[in-house]
Amino acid sequence: MMQKPTPVDEEYIFDGRAIVSETDLNGIITFANRKFCEISGYTVQELVGEPHNIIRHPDMPKAAFAQMWQTILSGTLWHGLVKNLRKDGRYYWVDTEVTPTYDQDGKVKGYMAARKPASRKNIEETAALYQKMIEQER
């Protein structure tokens, strides 16, 4: 299991194509596209086989992920903003959609996340909300 980097208070700004990853039912990464590797700072070899929360920033409230899991476990698409942690410790915000993926028999086999740069307005609103949520978790 990889060690998480120490967060640095510096944002990594990016644009362009979607960041895509897939996980198994336990949130272990099974696929990471080139853009995910580029933005996160990790190689595909470093990411595959690791829990997706390796890139979770400590500023993310536990309740946000509890809601995400509750939504995707019910078979529904989850949409929200996520603050992620790069390998170099910088952070980046993504507008994220997570959806279940299915095998040929129609059983859920894992989850796919598609992410794009988040808007500044949404980041500001969400960061304030997440800060309140974290304070309630303490």
mmCIF file of N, CA and C in Angstrom:
data_model
loop_
_atom_site.group_PDB
_atom_site.id
_atom_site.type_symbol
_atom_site.label_atom_id
_atom_site.label_comp_id
_atom_site.label_asym_id
_atom_site.label_seq_id
_atom_site.Cartn_x
_atom_site.Cartn_y
_atom_site.Cartn_z
ATOM 1 N N MET A 1 0.847 -1.191 0.000
ATOM 2 C CA MET A 1 0.000 0.000 0.000
ATOM 3 C C MET A 1 0.886 1.247 0.000
ATOM 4 N N MET A 2 0.577 2.168 -0.874
ATOM 5 C CA MET A 2 1.349 3.402 -0.997
ATOM 6 C C MET A 2 1.096 4.330 0.184
ATOM 7 N N GLN A 3 2.101 5.119 0.506
ATOM 8 C CA GLN A 3 1.938 6.166 1.509
ATOM 9 C C GLN A 3 1.333 7.393 0.843
ATOM 10 N N LYS A 4 0.416 8.038 1.542
ATOM 11 C CA LYS A 4 -0.157 9.272 1.015
ATOM 12 C C LYS A 4 0.852 10.400 1.171
ATOM 13 N N PRO A 5 0.897 11.313 0.182
ATOM 14 C CA PRO A 5 1.792 12.466 0.319
ATOM 15 C C PRO A 5 1.277 13.448 1.367
ATOM 16 N N THR A 6 2.158 14.299 1.836
ATOM 17 C CA THR A 6 1.772 15.367 2.754
ATOM 18 C C THR A 6 1.160 16.494 1.928
ATOM 19 N N PRO A 7 -0.056 16.949 2.287
ATOM 20 C CA PRO A 7 -0.692 18.017 1.514
ATOM 21 C C PRO A 7 0.105 19.316 1.535
ATOM 22 N N VAL A 8 0.094 19.985 0.395
ATOM 23 C CA VAL A 8 0.715 21.294 0.227
ATOM 24 C C VAL A 8 -0.422 22.242 -0.158
ATOM 25 N N ASP A 9 -0.437 23.452 0.389
ATOM 26 C CA ASP A 9 -1.528 24.384 0.100
ATOM 27 C C ASP A 9 -1.270 25.107 -1.220
ATOM 28 N N GLU A 10 -1.288 24.337 -2.305
ATOM 29 C CA GLU A 10 -1.093 24.907 -3.634
ATOM 30 C C GLU A 10 -1.978 24.137 -4.610
ATOM 31 N N GLU A 11 -2.801 24.871 -5.354
ATOM 32 C CA GLU A 11 -3.725 24.219 -6.286
ATOM 33 C C GLU A 11 -3.039 23.905 -7.603
ATOM 34 N N TYR A 12 -3.362 22.760 -8.148
ATOM 35 C CA TYR A 12 -2.912 22.350 -9.477
ATOM 36 C C TYR A 12 -4.091 22.587 -10.413
ATOM 37 N N ILE A 13 -3.930 23.519 -11.346
ATOM 38 C CA ILE A 13 -5.002 23.869 -12.283
ATOM 39 C C ILE A 13 -4.793 23.075 -13.565
ATOM 40 N N PHE A 14 -5.862 22.515 -14.103
ATOM 41 C CA PHE A 14 -5.759 21.759 -15.350
ATOM 42 C C PHE A 14 -6.987 21.992 -16.197
ATOM 43 N N ASP A 15 -6.902 21.623 -17.449
ATOM 44 C CA ASP A 15 -8.071 21.656 -18.324
ATOM 45 C C ASP A 15 -7.966 20.474 -19.277
ATOM 46 N N GLY A 16 -8.888 20.413 -20.194
ATOM 47 C CA GLY A 16 -8.782 19.372 -21.210
ATOM 48 C C GLY A 16 -9.694 18.193 -20.982
ATOM 49 N N ARG A 17 -9.252 17.063 -21.500
ATOM 50 C CA ARG A 17 -10.048 15.838 -21.543
ATOM 51 C C ARG A 17 -10.459 15.346 -20.160
ATOM 52 N N ALA A 18 -11.429 14.451 -20.180
ATOM 53 C CA ALA A 18 -11.956 13.884 -18.928
ATOM 54 C C ALA A 18 -10.944 12.937 -18.286
ATOM 55 N N ILE A 19 -10.950 12.969 -16.971
ATOM 56 C CA ILE A 19 -10.182 12.018 -16.166
ATOM 57 C C ILE A 19 -11.119 10.838 -15.938
ATOM 58 N N VAL A 20 -10.685 9.640 -16.289
ATOM 59 C CA VAL A 20 -11.532 8.465 -16.130
ATOM 60 C C VAL A 20 -10.794 7.407 -15.325
ATOM 61 N N SER A 21 -11.522 6.789 -14.391
ATOM 62 C CA SER A 21 -10.979 5.646 -13.672
ATOM 63 C C SER A 21 -12.098 4.667 -13.411
ATOM 64 N N GLU A 22 -11.716 3.414 -13.209
ATOM 65 C CA GLU A 22 -12.673 2.379 -12.838
ATOM 66 C C GLU A 22 -12.135 1.664 -11.615
ATOM 67 N N THR A 23 -13.073 1.195 -10.787
ATOM 68 C CA THR A 23 -12.692 0.436 -9.597
ATOM 69 C C THR A 23 -13.518 -0.847 -9.532
ATOM 70 N N ASP A 24 -13.044 -1.750 -8.675
ATOM 71 C CA ASP A 24 -13.856 -2.936 -8.382
ATOM 72 C C ASP A 24 -14.899 -2.540 -7.331
ATOM 73 N N LEU A 25 -15.617 -3.514 -6.819
ATOM 74 C CA LEU A 25 -16.684 -3.235 -5.853
ATOM 75 C C LEU A 25 -16.170 -2.643 -4.546
ATOM 76 N N ASN A 26 -14.890 -2.853 -4.241
ATOM 77 C CA ASN A 26 -14.303 -2.336 -2.997
ATOM 78 C C ASN A 26 -13.560 -1.015 -3.175
ATOM 79 N N GLY A 27 -13.671 -0.403 -4.348
ATOM 80 C CA GLY A 27 -13.005 0.878 -4.573
ATOM 81 C C GLY A 27 -11.529 0.761 -4.916
ATOM 82 N N ILE A 28 -11.084 -0.443 -5.320
ATOM 83 C CA ILE A 28 -9.688 -0.634 -5.733
ATOM 84 C C ILE A 28 -9.596 -0.298 -7.229
ATOM 85 N N ILE A 29 -8.649 0.550 -7.593
ATOM 86 C CA ILE A 29 -8.514 1.009 -8.980
ATOM 87 C C ILE A 29 -8.138 -0.155 -9.900
ATOM 88 N N THR A 30 -8.927 -0.310 -10.972
ATOM 89 C CA THR A 30 -8.657 -1.341 -11.988
ATOM 90 C C THR A 30 -8.272 -0.721 -13.326
ATOM 91 N N PHE A 31 -8.570 0.578 -13.508
ATOM 92 C CA PHE A 31 -8.238 1.278 -14.745
ATOM 93 C C PHE A 31 -8.047 2.754 -14.440
ATOM 94 N N ALA A 32 -7.044 3.357 -15.059
ATOM 95 C CA ALA A 32 -6.805 4.801 -14.947
ATOM 96 C C ALA A 32 -6.378 5.295 -16.325
ATOM 97 N N ASN A 33 -7.080 6.297 -16.867
ATOM 98 C CA ASN A 33 -6.681 6.796 -18.185
ATOM 99 C C ASN A 33 -5.461 7.718 -18.065
ATOM 100 N N ARG A 34 -4.895 8.057 -19.210
ATOM 101 C CA ARG A 34 -3.667 8.854 -19.250
ATOM 102 C C ARG A 34 -3.843 10.203 -18.549
ATOM 103 N N LYS A 35 -5.023 10.820 -18.728
ATOM 104 C CA LYS A 35 -5.289 12.123 -18.113
ATOM 105 C C LYS A 35 -5.292 12.004 -16.581
ATOM 106 N N PHE A 36 -5.845 10.905 -16.048
ATOM 107 C CA PHE A 36 -5.845 10.678 -14.593
ATOM 108 C C PHE A 36 -4.398 10.619 -14.100
ATOM 109 N N CYS A 37 -3.555 9.891 -14.809
ATOM 110 C CA CYS A 37 -2.145 9.790 -14.416
ATOM 111 C C CYS A 37 -1.473 11.160 -14.464
ATOM 112 N N GLU A 38 -1.722 11.892 -15.539
ATOM 113 C CA GLU A 38 -1.121 13.220 -15.711
ATOM 114 C C GLU A 38 -1.527 14.163 -14.575
ATOM 115 N N ILE A 39 -2.823 14.215 -14.263
ATOM 116 C CA ILE A 39 -3.327 15.163 -13.260
ATOM 117 C C ILE A 39 -2.949 14.741 -11.838
ATOM 118 N N SER A 40 -2.999 13.439 -11.553
ATOM 119 C CA SER A 40 -2.700 12.969 -10.195
ATOM 120 C C SER A 40 -1.205 12.912 -9.907
ATOM 121 N N GLY A 41 -0.394 12.822 -10.971
ATOM 122 C CA GLY A 41 1.055 12.717 -10.789
ATOM 123 C C GLY A 41 1.543 11.287 -10.587
ATOM 124 N N TYR A 42 0.634 10.322 -10.626
ATOM 125 C CA TYR A 42 1.000 8.916 -10.461
ATOM 126 C C TYR A 42 1.055 8.213 -11.815
ATOM 127 N N THR A 43 1.830 7.136 -11.905
ATOM 128 C CA THR A 43 1.818 6.304 -13.103
ATOM 129 C C THR A 43 0.642 5.338 -13.003
ATOM 130 N N VAL A 44 0.256 4.766 -14.135
ATOM 131 C CA VAL A 44 -0.834 3.785 -14.129
ATOM 132 C C VAL A 44 -0.455 2.594 -13.245
ATOM 133 N N GLN A 45 0.824 2.221 -13.245
ATOM 134 C CA GLN A 45 1.278 1.099 -12.408
ATOM 135 C C GLN A 45 1.133 1.416 -10.923
ATOM 136 N N GLU A 46 1.345 2.676 -10.557
ATOM 137 C CA GLU A 46 1.195 3.067 -9.149
ATOM 138 C C GLU A 46 -0.274 3.087 -8.727
ATOM 139 N N LEU A 47 -1.172 3.449 -9.652
ATOM 140 C CA LEU A 47 -2.587 3.596 -9.315
ATOM 141 C C LEU A 47 -3.345 2.274 -9.300
ATOM 142 N N VAL A 48 -3.155 1.452 -10.324
ATOM 143 C CA VAL A 48 -3.925 0.201 -10.419
ATOM 144 C C VAL A 48 -3.562 -0.718 -9.248
ATOM 145 N N GLY A 49 -4.604 -1.213 -8.579
ATOM 146 C CA GLY A 49 -4.406 -2.070 -7.414
ATOM 147 C C GLY A 49 -4.443 -1.320 -6.093
ATOM 148 N N GLU A 50 -4.479 0.011 -6.166
ATOM 149 C CA GLU A 50 -4.554 0.829 -4.946
ATOM 150 C C GLU A 50 -6.006 1.251 -4.701
ATOM 151 N N PRO A 51 -6.362 1.524 -3.435
ATOM 152 C CA PRO A 51 -7.708 2.054 -3.168
ATOM 153 C C PRO A 51 -7.826 3.455 -3.774
ATOM 154 N N HIS A 52 -8.993 3.762 -4.334
ATOM 155 C CA HIS A 52 -9.181 5.070 -4.981
ATOM 156 C C HIS A 52 -8.953 6.209 -3.997
ATOM 157 N N ASN A 53 -9.148 5.957 -2.711
ATOM 158 C CA ASN A 53 -8.978 7.041 -1.737
ATOM 159 C C ASN A 53 -7.506 7.415 -1.508
ATOM 160 N N ILE A 54 -6.579 6.789 -2.235
ATOM 161 C CA ILE A 54 -5.169 7.205 -2.182
ATOM 162 C C ILE A 54 -5.044 8.674 -2.608
ATOM 163 N N ILE A 55 -5.988 9.147 -3.440
ATOM 164 C CA ILE A 55 -5.927 10.538 -3.891
ATOM 165 C C ILE A 55 -6.883 11.444 -3.114
ATOM 166 N N ARG A 56 -7.505 10.929 -2.062
ATOM 167 C CA ARG A 56 -8.447 11.739 -1.273
ATOM 168 C C ARG A 56 -7.688 12.785 -0.466
ATOM 169 N N HIS A 57 -8.104 14.018 -0.605
ATOM 170 C CA HIS A 57 -7.501 15.107 0.179
ATOM 171 C C HIS A 57 -8.094 15.094 1.584
ATOM 172 N N PRO A 58 -7.280 15.384 2.617
ATOM 173 C CA PRO A 58 -7.815 15.390 3.986
ATOM 174 C C PRO A 58 -8.896 16.447 4.218
ATOM 175 N N ASP A 59 -9.041 17.423 3.317
ATOM 176 C CA ASP A 59 -10.113 18.417 3.446
ATOM 177 C C ASP A 59 -11.482 17.871 3.029
ATOM 178 N N MET A 60 -11.525 16.637 2.526
ATOM 179 C CA MET A 60 -12.807 16.052 2.113
ATOM 180 C C MET A 60 -13.528 15.473 3.329
ATOM 181 N N PRO A 61 -14.772 15.910 3.559
ATOM 182 C CA PRO A 61 -15.520 15.354 4.695
ATOM 183 C C PRO A 61 -15.915 13.897 4.445
ATOM 184 N N LYS A 62 -15.882 13.115 5.512
ATOM 185 C CA LYS A 62 -16.287 11.704 5.418
ATOM 186 C C LYS A 62 -17.729 11.586 4.940
ATOM 187 N N ALA A 63 -18.576 12.502 5.359
ATOM 188 C CA ALA A 63 -20.002 12.458 5.004
ATOM 189 C C ALA A 63 -20.218 12.568 3.498
ATOM 190 N N ALA A 64 -19.358 13.282 2.794
ATOM 191 C CA ALA A 64 -19.504 13.416 1.337
ATOM 192 C C ALA A 64 -19.324 12.055 0.667
ATOM 193 N N PHE A 65 -18.348 11.279 1.131
ATOM 194 C CA PHE A 65 -18.122 9.959 0.545
ATOM 195 C C PHE A 65 -19.151 8.941 1.020
ATOM 196 N N ALA A 66 -19.656 9.118 2.233
ATOM 197 C CA ALA A 66 -20.727 8.241 2.716
ATOM 198 C C ALA A 66 -21.952 8.406 1.813
ATOM 199 N N GLN A 67 -22.255 9.648 1.453
ATOM 200 C CA GLN A 67 -23.388 9.926 0.566
ATOM 201 C C GLN A 67 -23.124 9.342 -0.822
ATOM 202 N N MET A 68 -21.887 9.489 -1.325
ATOM 203 C CA MET A 68 -21.555 8.946 -2.634
ATOM 204 C C MET A 68 -21.764 7.429 -2.650
ATOM 205 N N TRP A 69 -21.227 6.736 -1.637
ATOM 206 C CA TRP A 69 -21.366 5.275 -1.583
ATOM 207 C C TRP A 69 -22.830 4.860 -1.474
ATOM 208 N N GLN A 70 -23.585 5.564 -0.652
ATOM 209 C CA GLN A 70 -25.016 5.251 -0.505
ATOM 210 C C GLN A 70 -25.713 5.375 -1.863
ATOM 211 N N THR A 71 -25.371 6.401 -2.622
ATOM 212 C CA THR A 71 -25.992 6.648 -3.926
ATOM 213 C C THR A 71 -25.607 5.573 -4.939
ATOM 214 N N ILE A 72 -24.304 5.294 -5.073
ATOM 215 C CA ILE A 72 -23.888 4.330 -6.110
ATOM 216 C C ILE A 72 -24.263 2.895 -5.733
ATOM 217 N N LEU A 73 -24.302 2.582 -4.440
ATOM 218 C CA LEU A 73 -24.727 1.241 -4.029
ATOM 219 C C LEU A 73 -26.204 0.999 -4.343
ATOM 220 N N SER A 74 -26.962 2.089 -4.462
ATOM 221 C CA SER A 74 -28.381 1.952 -4.829
ATOM 222 C C SER A 74 -28.543 1.854 -6.348
ATOM 223 N N GLY A 75 -27.429 1.910 -7.086
ATOM 224 C CA GLY A 75 -27.471 1.784 -8.539
ATOM 225 C C GLY A 75 -27.666 3.097 -9.270
ATOM 226 N N THR A 76 -27.521 4.201 -8.548
ATOM 227 C CA THR A 76 -27.764 5.526 -9.110
ATOM 228 C C THR A 76 -26.456 6.275 -9.339
ATOM 229 N N LEU A 77 -26.457 7.162 -10.321
ATOM 230 C CA LEU A 77 -25.308 8.027 -10.605
ATOM 231 C C LEU A 77 -25.148 9.048 -9.477
ATOM 232 N N TRP A 78 -23.896 9.243 -9.014
ATOM 233 C CA TRP A 78 -23.593 10.283 -8.025
ATOM 234 C C TRP A 78 -22.832 11.387 -8.730
ATOM 235 N N HIS A 79 -23.181 12.638 -8.404
ATOM 236 C CA HIS A 79 -22.497 13.784 -8.986
ATOM 237 C C HIS A 79 -22.126 14.755 -7.878
ATOM 238 N N GLY A 80 -20.865 15.205 -7.874
ATOM 239 C CA GLY A 80 -20.445 16.176 -6.873
ATOM 240 C C GLY A 80 -19.027 16.655 -7.125
ATOM 241 N N LEU A 81 -18.580 17.591 -6.311
ATOM 242 C CA LEU A 81 -17.220 18.101 -6.416
ATOM 243 C C LEU A 81 -16.329 17.377 -5.411
ATOM 244 N N VAL A 82 -15.107 17.093 -5.844
ATOM 245 C CA VAL A 82 -14.153 16.388 -4.991
ATOM 246 C C VAL A 82 -12.813 17.119 -5.045
ATOM 247 N N LYS A 83 -12.230 17.283 -3.869
ATOM 248 C CA LYS A 83 -10.882 17.839 -3.765
ATOM 249 C C LYS A 83 -9.929 16.661 -3.628
ATOM 250 N N ASN A 84 -9.036 16.517 -4.603
ATOM 251 C CA ASN A 84 -8.104 15.393 -4.631
ATOM 252 C C ASN A 84 -6.681 15.835 -4.324
ATOM 253 N N LEU A 85 -5.868 14.863 -3.942
ATOM 254 C CA LEU A 85 -4.480 15.087 -3.546
ATOM 255 C C LEU A 85 -3.549 14.464 -4.585
ATOM 256 N N ARG A 86 -2.668 15.281 -5.154
ATOM 257 C CA ARG A 86 -1.687 14.785 -6.121
ATOM 258 C C ARG A 86 -0.510 14.117 -5.403
ATOM 259 N N LYS A 87 0.276 13.382 -6.160
ATOM 260 C CA LYS A 87 1.449 12.707 -5.609
ATOM 261 C C LYS A 87 2.436 13.713 -5.005
ATOM 262 N N ASP A 88 2.518 14.916 -5.608
ATOM 263 C CA ASP A 88 3.449 15.937 -5.106
ATOM 264 C C ASP A 88 2.879 16.743 -3.937
ATOM 265 N N GLY A 89 1.652 16.387 -3.485
ATOM 266 C CA GLY A 89 1.052 17.060 -2.336
ATOM 267 C C GLY A 89 0.137 18.218 -2.691
ATOM 268 N N ARG A 90 0.188 18.700 -3.948
ATOM 269 C CA ARG A 90 -0.729 19.768 -4.347
ATOM 270 C C ARG A 90 -2.133 19.179 -4.498
ATOM 271 N N TYR A 91 -3.135 20.053 -4.561
ATOM 272 C CA TYR A 91 -4.515 19.583 -4.673
ATOM 273 C C TYR A 91 -5.124 20.036 -5.985
ATOM 274 N N TYR A 92 -6.198 19.354 -6.363
ATOM 275 C CA TYR A 92 -6.967 19.763 -7.537
ATOM 276 C C TYR A 92 -8.434 19.411 -7.305
ATOM 277 N N TRP A 93 -9.314 20.258 -7.824
ATOM 278 C CA TRP A 93 -10.756 20.071 -7.689
ATOM 279 C C TRP A 93 -11.306 19.483 -8.977
ATOM 280 N N VAL A 94 -12.212 18.526 -8.832
ATOM 281 C CA VAL A 94 -12.854 17.938 -10.000
ATOM 282 C C VAL A 94 -14.362 17.867 -9.812
ATOM 283 N N ASP A 95 -15.069 18.087 -10.906
ATOM 284 C CA ASP A 95 -16.501 17.893 -10.996
ATOM 285 C C ASP A 95 -16.658 16.428 -11.401
ATOM 286 N N THR A 96 -17.237 15.618 -10.538
ATOM 287 C CA THR A 96 -17.166 14.159 -10.650
ATOM 288 C C THR A 96 -18.540 13.508 -10.813
ATOM 289 N N GLU A 97 -18.583 12.503 -11.666
ATOM 290 C CA GLU A 97 -19.740 11.621 -11.761
ATOM 291 C C GLU A 97 -19.251 10.201 -11.565
ATOM 292 N N VAL A 98 -19.899 9.476 -10.661
ATOM 293 C CA VAL A 98 -19.551 8.074 -10.410
ATOM 294 C C VAL A 98 -20.796 7.240 -10.692
ATOM 295 N N THR A 99 -20.609 6.173 -11.439
ATOM 296 C CA THR A 99 -21.732 5.320 -11.807
ATOM 297 C C THR A 99 -21.333 3.852 -11.712
ATOM 298 N N PRO A 100 -22.280 2.979 -11.363
ATOM 299 C CA PRO A 100 -21.969 1.550 -11.348
ATOM 300 C C PRO A 100 -21.678 1.039 -12.768
ATOM 301 N N THR A 101 -20.846 0.005 -12.867
ATOM 302 C CA THR A 101 -20.625 -0.701 -14.130
ATOM 303 C C THR A 101 -21.126 -2.136 -13.936
ATOM 304 N N TYR A 102 -21.554 -2.743 -15.026
ATOM 305 C CA TYR A 102 -22.224 -4.046 -14.942
ATOM 306 C C TYR A 102 -21.535 -5.099 -15.807
ATOM 307 N N ASP A 103 -21.633 -6.362 -15.376
ATOM 308 C CA ASP A 103 -21.137 -7.474 -16.195
ATOM 309 C C ASP A 103 -22.250 -7.913 -17.156
ATOM 310 N N GLN A 104 -21.989 -8.972 -17.967
ATOM 311 C CA GLN A 104 -22.973 -9.417 -18.955
ATOM 312 C C GLN A 104 -24.278 -9.882 -18.333
ATOM 313 N N ASP A 105 -24.232 -10.329 -17.092
ATOM 314 C CA ASP A 105 -25.436 -10.825 -16.425
ATOM 315 C C ASP A 105 -26.227 -9.713 -15.736
ATOM 316 N N GLY A 106 -25.759 -8.470 -15.888
ATOM 317 C CA GLY A 106 -26.466 -7.343 -15.288
ATOM 318 C C GLY A 106 -26.148 -7.111 -13.825
ATOM 319 N N LYS A 107 -25.098 -7.778 -13.313
ATOM 320 C CA LYS A 107 -24.697 -7.571 -11.921
ATOM 321 C C LYS A 107 -23.627 -6.480 -11.869
ATOM 322 N N VAL A 108 -23.693 -5.667 -10.824
ATOM 323 C CA VAL A 108 -22.692 -4.607 -10.667
ATOM 324 C C VAL A 108 -21.322 -5.256 -10.479
ATOM 325 N N LYS A 109 -20.351 -4.825 -11.296
ATOM 326 C CA LYS A 109 -18.993 -5.380 -11.188
ATOM 327 C C LYS A 109 -18.003 -4.351 -10.648
ATOM 328 N N GLY A 110 -18.423 -3.090 -10.611
ATOM 329 C CA GLY A 110 -17.529 -2.043 -10.121
ATOM 330 C C GLY A 110 -18.135 -0.674 -10.384
ATOM 331 N N TYR A 111 -17.251 0.324 -10.429
ATOM 332 C CA TYR A 111 -17.707 1.702 -10.584
ATOM 333 C C TYR A 111 -16.775 2.448 -11.528
ATOM 334 N N MET A 112 -17.361 3.384 -12.276
ATOM 335 C CA MET A 112 -16.568 4.221 -13.156
ATOM 336 C C MET A 112 -16.767 5.671 -12.735
ATOM 337 N N ALA A 113 -15.658 6.395 -12.674
ATOM 338 C CA ALA A 113 -15.715 7.818 -12.347
ATOM 339 C C ALA A 113 -15.191 8.607 -13.533
ATOM 340 N N ALA A 114 -15.946 9.628 -13.919
ATOM 341 C CA ALA A 114 -15.512 10.564 -14.953
ATOM 342 C C ALA A 114 -15.454 11.935 -14.300
ATOM 343 N N ARG A 115 -14.320 12.599 -14.482
ATOM 344 C CA ARG A 115 -14.103 13.876 -13.817
ATOM 345 C C ARG A 115 -13.622 14.920 -14.814
ATOM 346 N N LYS A 116 -13.982 16.176 -14.548
ATOM 347 C CA LYS A 116 -13.529 17.299 -15.371
ATOM 348 C C LYS A 116 -13.198 18.446 -14.424
ATOM 349 N N PRO A 117 -12.509 19.476 -14.937
ATOM 350 C CA PRO A 117 -12.211 20.616 -14.052
ATOM 351 C C PRO A 117 -13.506 21.221 -13.499
ATOM 352 N N ALA A 118 -13.473 21.571 -12.227
ATOM 353 C CA ALA A 118 -14.632 22.203 -11.581
ATOM 354 C C ALA A 118 -14.562 23.713 -11.795
ATOM 355 N N SER A 119 -15.728 24.343 -11.851
ATOM 356 C CA SER A 119 -15.761 25.804 -12.022
ATOM 357 C C SER A 119 -15.354 26.486 -10.718
ATOM 358 N N ARG A 120 -14.780 27.662 -10.832
ATOM 359 C CA ARG A 120 -14.333 28.434 -9.667
ATOM 360 C C ARG A 120 -15.506 28.706 -8.729
ATOM 361 N N LYS A 121 -16.669 29.073 -9.268
ATOM 362 C CA LYS A 121 -17.858 29.357 -8.459
ATOM 363 C C LYS A 121 -18.255 28.111 -7.658
ATOM 364 N N ASN A 122 -18.300 26.955 -8.315
ATOM 365 C CA ASN A 122 -18.668 25.717 -7.620
ATOM 366 C C ASN A 122 -17.629 25.331 -6.575
ATOM 367 N N ILE A 123 -16.357 25.552 -6.879
ATOM 368 C CA ILE A 123 -15.295 25.244 -5.912
ATOM 369 C C ILE A 123 -15.484 26.082 -4.646
ATOM 370 N N GLU A 124 -15.709 27.384 -4.823
ATOM 371 C CA GLU A 124 -15.855 28.274 -3.664
ATOM 372 C C GLU A 124 -17.049 27.864 -2.804
ATOM 373 N N GLU A 125 -18.175 27.571 -3.441
ATOM 374 C CA GLU A 125 -19.375 27.165 -2.696
ATOM 375 C C GLU A 125 -19.151 25.832 -1.977
ATOM 376 N N THR A 126 -18.562 24.880 -2.684
ATOM 377 C CA THR A 126 -18.372 23.541 -2.130
ATOM 378 C C THR A 126 -17.322 23.537 -1.029
ATOM 379 N N ALA A 127 -16.243 24.286 -1.210
ATOM 380 C CA ALA A 127 -15.189 24.339 -0.186
ATOM 381 C C ALA A 127 -15.758 24.848 1.138
ATOM 382 N N ALA A 128 -16.626 25.858 1.074
ATOM 383 C CA ALA A 128 -17.243 26.406 2.292
ATOM 384 C C ALA A 128 -18.151 25.363 2.947
ATOM 385 N N LEU A 129 -18.934 24.660 2.141
ATOM 386 C CA LEU A 129 -19.811 23.614 2.655
ATOM 387 C C LEU A 129 -19.001 22.487 3.286
ATOM 388 N N TYR A 130 -17.953 22.022 2.601
ATOM 389 C CA TYR A 130 -17.129 20.927 3.115
ATOM 390 C C TYR A 130 -16.442 21.321 4.416
ATOM 391 N N GLN A 131 -16.025 22.582 4.526
ATOM 392 C CA GLN A 131 -15.386 23.046 5.757
ATOM 393 C C GLN A 131 -16.359 22.928 6.932
ATOM 394 N N LYS A 132 -17.609 23.307 6.715
ATOM 395 C CA LYS A 132 -18.640 23.186 7.760
ATOM 396 C C LYS A 132 -18.855 21.724 8.129
ATOM 397 N N MET A 133 -18.907 20.862 7.107
ATOM 398 C CA MET A 133 -19.121 19.431 7.353
ATOM 399 C C MET A 133 -17.972 18.825 8.168
ATOM 400 N N ILE A 134 -16.753 19.214 7.844
ATOM 401 C CA ILE A 134 -15.582 18.706 8.580
ATOM 402 C C ILE A 134 -15.619 19.157 10.040
ATOM 403 N N GLU A 135 -15.997 20.408 10.264
ATOM 404 C CA GLU A 135 -16.091 20.919 11.636
ATOM 405 C C GLU A 135 -17.130 20.126 12.433
ATOM 406 N N GLN A 136 -18.203 19.689 11.785
ATOM 407 C CA GLN A 136 -19.232 18.888 12.464
ATOM 408 C C GLN A 136 -18.739 17.482 12.755
ATOM 409 N N GLU A 137 -17.774 16.985 11.970
ATOM 410 C CA GLU A 137 -17.252 15.628 12.165
ATOM 411 C C GLU A 137 -16.277 15.547 13.342
ATOM 412 N N ARG A 138 -15.749 16.694 13.753
ATOM 413 C CA ARG A 138 -14.736 16.694 14.823
ATOM 414 C C ARG A 138 -15.344 16.494 16.176
#
